[in-house]
Amino acid sequence: MKKRKFYPRQVAKSLTGKSPESLTFGERAALRFFKMKGRKMGVGIQIAQTELADLKSSGPKESAAILDNANSRILMTIR
């Protein structure tokens, strides 16, 4: 039997309430994963106090820098 190293619901719960600038490399990868495929798993992401227009018009590195500089928290909802 294959052992999983990534349990989506547990990881989503651990990311809730954290500040984007305090995330480790693995947590950033998990956040990126949930941004791309979270809806399929019933996970919604909301990052407060950021301008959506700035995030949509910027690339991945620039959007990560915007999130790091913003005073925001991650809110994840799990269905």
Short mmCIF file of N, CA and C in Angstrom, two decimals:
data_model
loop_
_atom_site.label_atom_id
_atom_site.label_comp_id
_atom_site.label_asym_id
_atom_site.label_seq_id
_atom_site.Cartn_x
_atom_site.Cartn_y
_atom_site.Cartn_z
N MET A 1 0.84 -1.16 0.00
CA MET A 1 0.00 0.00 0.00
C MET A 1 0.89 1.24 0.00
N LYS A 2 0.54 2.21 -0.80
CA LYS A 2 1.31 3.43 -0.93
C LYS A 2 1.04 4.36 0.25
N LYS A 3 2.10 4.89 0.84
CA LYS A 3 1.94 5.85 1.93
C LYS A 3 1.92 7.25 1.34
N ARG A 4 0.95 8.03 1.77
CA ARG A 4 0.84 9.40 1.30
C ARG A 4 1.62 10.32 2.22
N LYS A 5 2.27 11.30 1.63
CA LYS A 5 2.97 12.31 2.41
C LYS A 5 2.20 13.62 2.42
N PHE A 6 1.14 13.69 1.66
CA PHE A 6 0.37 14.93 1.53
C PHE A 6 -1.09 14.62 1.81
N TYR A 7 -1.58 15.04 2.94
CA TYR A 7 -2.98 14.86 3.31
C TYR A 7 -3.66 16.22 3.19
N PRO A 8 -4.42 16.44 2.11
CA PRO A 8 -4.92 17.78 1.80
C PRO A 8 -5.73 18.44 2.92
N ARG A 9 -6.62 17.73 3.55
CA ARG A 9 -7.44 18.37 4.58
C ARG A 9 -6.62 18.79 5.79
N GLN A 10 -5.68 17.98 6.19
CA GLN A 10 -4.83 18.34 7.33
C GLN A 10 -3.94 19.53 6.99
N VAL A 11 -3.42 19.56 5.79
CA VAL A 11 -2.56 20.67 5.38
C VAL A 11 -3.37 21.95 5.28
N ALA A 12 -4.59 21.87 4.73
CA ALA A 12 -5.44 23.05 4.62
C ALA A 12 -5.77 23.60 6.00
N LYS A 13 -6.05 22.73 6.95
CA LYS A 13 -6.34 23.19 8.31
C LYS A 13 -5.12 23.84 8.94
N SER A 14 -3.94 23.32 8.64
CA SER A 14 -2.72 23.89 9.23
C SER A 14 -2.38 25.25 8.63
N LEU A 15 -2.79 25.52 7.38
CA LEU A 15 -2.50 26.80 6.74
C LEU A 15 -3.47 27.90 7.16
N THR A 16 -4.63 27.53 7.66
CA THR A 16 -5.65 28.50 8.02
C THR A 16 -5.15 29.43 9.12
N GLY A 17 -5.28 30.73 8.88
CA GLY A 17 -4.90 31.73 9.86
C GLY A 17 -3.46 32.16 9.82
N LYS A 18 -2.66 31.54 8.97
CA LYS A 18 -1.25 31.91 8.89
C LYS A 18 -1.07 33.11 7.98
N SER A 19 0.01 33.80 8.20
CA SER A 19 0.39 34.93 7.36
C SER A 19 1.23 34.41 6.20
N PRO A 20 0.99 34.88 4.96
CA PRO A 20 1.74 34.35 3.81
C PRO A 20 3.25 34.50 3.93
N GLU A 21 3.74 35.55 4.59
CA GLU A 21 5.19 35.72 4.67
C GLU A 21 5.84 34.74 5.65
N SER A 22 5.05 34.12 6.51
CA SER A 22 5.62 33.19 7.49
C SER A 22 5.60 31.73 7.02
N LEU A 23 5.16 31.48 5.80
CA LEU A 23 5.07 30.11 5.30
C LEU A 23 6.44 29.56 4.92
N THR A 24 6.63 28.28 5.18
CA THR A 24 7.84 27.60 4.76
C THR A 24 7.73 27.24 3.28
N PHE A 25 8.80 26.70 2.72
CA PHE A 25 8.78 26.33 1.30
C PHE A 25 7.70 25.29 1.02
N GLY A 26 7.57 24.29 1.87
CA GLY A 26 6.55 23.26 1.68
C GLY A 26 5.14 23.80 1.81
N GLU A 27 4.94 24.73 2.74
CA GLU A 27 3.62 25.33 2.92
C GLU A 27 3.26 26.21 1.73
N ARG A 28 4.26 26.89 1.17
CA ARG A 28 4.01 27.69 -0.04
C ARG A 28 3.62 26.78 -1.21
N ALA A 29 4.26 25.64 -1.32
CA ALA A 29 3.93 24.69 -2.37
C ALA A 29 2.51 24.16 -2.18
N ALA A 30 2.13 23.91 -0.94
CA ALA A 30 0.77 23.44 -0.66
C ALA A 30 -0.25 24.52 -0.98
N LEU A 31 0.05 25.78 -0.65
CA LEU A 31 -0.86 26.87 -0.97
C LEU A 31 -1.02 27.01 -2.47
N ARG A 32 0.08 26.88 -3.20
CA ARG A 32 0.03 26.94 -4.67
C ARG A 32 -0.81 25.79 -5.22
N PHE A 33 -0.67 24.60 -4.63
CA PHE A 33 -1.46 23.44 -5.03
C PHE A 33 -2.95 23.71 -4.83
N PHE A 34 -3.30 24.25 -3.66
CA PHE A 34 -4.71 24.53 -3.38
C PHE A 34 -5.26 25.64 -4.26
N LYS A 35 -4.43 26.58 -4.66
CA LYS A 35 -4.89 27.62 -5.58
C LYS A 35 -5.28 27.01 -6.92
N MET A 36 -4.50 26.02 -7.37
CA MET A 36 -4.75 25.42 -8.68
C MET A 36 -5.83 24.34 -8.64
N LYS A 37 -5.85 23.49 -7.61
CA LYS A 37 -6.71 22.32 -7.62
C LYS A 37 -7.62 22.20 -6.41
N GLY A 38 -7.73 23.25 -5.63
CA GLY A 38 -8.50 23.17 -4.39
C GLY A 38 -9.99 22.97 -4.59
N ARG A 39 -10.55 23.56 -5.64
CA ARG A 39 -12.00 23.44 -5.85
C ARG A 39 -12.43 22.00 -6.08
N LYS A 40 -11.59 21.21 -6.73
CA LYS A 40 -11.90 19.80 -6.97
C LYS A 40 -12.02 19.03 -5.66
N MET A 41 -11.27 19.49 -4.65
CA MET A 41 -11.24 18.79 -3.37
C MET A 41 -12.15 19.43 -2.34
N GLY A 42 -12.87 20.47 -2.73
CA GLY A 42 -13.76 21.14 -1.80
C GLY A 42 -13.06 22.10 -0.85
N VAL A 43 -11.92 22.64 -1.28
CA VAL A 43 -11.17 23.58 -0.45
C VAL A 43 -11.20 24.94 -1.13
N GLY A 44 -11.67 25.94 -0.40
CA GLY A 44 -11.69 27.30 -0.90
C GLY A 44 -10.64 28.13 -0.18
N ILE A 45 -10.02 29.06 -0.90
CA ILE A 45 -8.97 29.89 -0.33
C ILE A 45 -9.38 31.35 -0.44
N GLN A 46 -9.17 32.09 0.63
CA GLN A 46 -9.37 33.53 0.62
C GLN A 46 -8.18 34.16 1.33
N ILE A 47 -7.52 35.07 0.64
CA ILE A 47 -6.42 35.80 1.26
C ILE A 47 -6.87 37.24 1.35
N ALA A 48 -7.07 37.70 2.56
CA ALA A 48 -7.67 39.01 2.80
C ALA A 48 -6.68 40.15 2.56
N GLN A 49 -7.23 41.33 2.33
CA GLN A 49 -6.52 42.59 2.22
C GLN A 49 -5.52 42.64 1.07
N THR A 50 -5.84 42.07 -0.05
CA THR A 50 -5.01 42.19 -1.23
C THR A 50 -5.88 42.64 -2.39
N GLU A 51 -5.31 43.39 -3.30
CA GLU A 51 -6.04 43.84 -4.47
C GLU A 51 -6.02 42.73 -5.52
N LEU A 52 -7.19 42.26 -5.90
CA LEU A 52 -7.26 41.16 -6.87
C LEU A 52 -6.75 41.58 -8.24
N ALA A 53 -6.95 42.84 -8.61
CA ALA A 53 -6.47 43.31 -9.91
C ALA A 53 -4.95 43.23 -9.98
N ASP A 54 -4.28 43.56 -8.87
CA ASP A 54 -2.82 43.47 -8.85
C ASP A 54 -2.35 42.03 -8.98
N LEU A 55 -3.05 41.11 -8.33
CA LEU A 55 -2.65 39.71 -8.39
C LEU A 55 -2.90 39.10 -9.77
N LYS A 56 -4.00 39.48 -10.41
CA LYS A 56 -4.32 38.91 -11.72
C LYS A 56 -3.36 39.40 -12.80
N SER A 57 -2.92 40.66 -12.69
CA SER A 57 -2.06 41.22 -13.72
C SER A 57 -0.58 40.87 -13.54
N SER A 58 -0.23 40.31 -12.40
CA SER A 58 1.18 40.00 -12.15
C SER A 58 1.46 38.52 -12.35
N GLY A 59 2.73 38.21 -12.50
CA GLY A 59 3.16 36.83 -12.67
C GLY A 59 3.22 36.12 -11.33
N PRO A 60 3.62 34.85 -11.33
CA PRO A 60 3.64 34.09 -10.07
C PRO A 60 4.62 34.64 -9.03
N LYS A 61 5.79 35.09 -9.47
CA LYS A 61 6.76 35.63 -8.51
C LYS A 61 6.30 36.96 -7.95
N GLU A 62 5.73 37.81 -8.82
CA GLU A 62 5.26 39.11 -8.37
C GLU A 62 4.06 38.97 -7.43
N SER A 63 3.17 38.03 -7.74
CA SER A 63 2.01 37.84 -6.87
C SER A 63 2.43 37.29 -5.51
N ALA A 64 3.47 36.44 -5.48
CA ALA A 64 3.98 35.96 -4.20
C ALA A 64 4.58 37.10 -3.39
N ALA A 65 5.27 38.03 -4.07
CA ALA A 65 5.85 39.18 -3.38
C ALA A 65 4.75 40.10 -2.84
N ILE A 66 3.67 40.28 -3.61
CA ILE A 66 2.55 41.11 -3.15
C ILE A 66 1.93 40.50 -1.91
N LEU A 67 1.72 39.19 -1.91
CA LEU A 67 1.14 38.53 -0.75
C LEU A 67 2.06 38.60 0.46
N ASP A 68 3.37 38.52 0.23
CA ASP A 68 4.31 38.60 1.34
C ASP A 68 4.30 39.98 1.99
N ASN A 69 4.18 41.02 1.17
CA ASN A 69 4.23 42.39 1.69
C ASN A 69 2.90 42.84 2.28
N ALA A 70 1.83 42.19 1.91
CA ALA A 70 0.52 42.58 2.44
C ALA A 70 0.35 42.04 3.86
N ASN A 71 -0.34 42.79 4.66
CA ASN A 71 -0.63 42.35 6.03
C ASN A 71 -1.92 41.53 5.95
N SER A 72 -1.80 40.27 5.60
CA SER A 72 -2.98 39.46 5.35
C SER A 72 -2.87 38.10 6.02
N ARG A 73 -3.99 37.42 6.09
CA ARG A 73 -4.08 36.08 6.65
C ARG A 73 -4.75 35.17 5.63
N ILE A 74 -4.44 33.89 5.73
CA ILE A 74 -5.02 32.89 4.84
C ILE A 74 -6.25 32.30 5.52
N LEU A 75 -7.35 32.25 4.80
CA LEU A 75 -8.57 31.62 5.29
C LEU A 75 -8.95 30.51 4.32
N MET A 76 -9.02 29.29 4.81
CA MET A 76 -9.38 28.16 3.96
C MET A 76 -10.67 27.54 4.48
N THR A 77 -11.58 27.28 3.56
CA THR A 77 -12.82 26.61 3.92
C THR A 77 -12.80 25.21 3.32
N ILE A 78 -13.23 24.25 4.09
CA ILE A 78 -13.23 22.86 3.65
C ILE A 78 -14.65 22.33 3.70
N ARG A 79 -15.11 21.78 2.58
CA ARG A 79 -16.46 21.20 2.52
C ARG A 79 -16.41 19.74 2.82
#
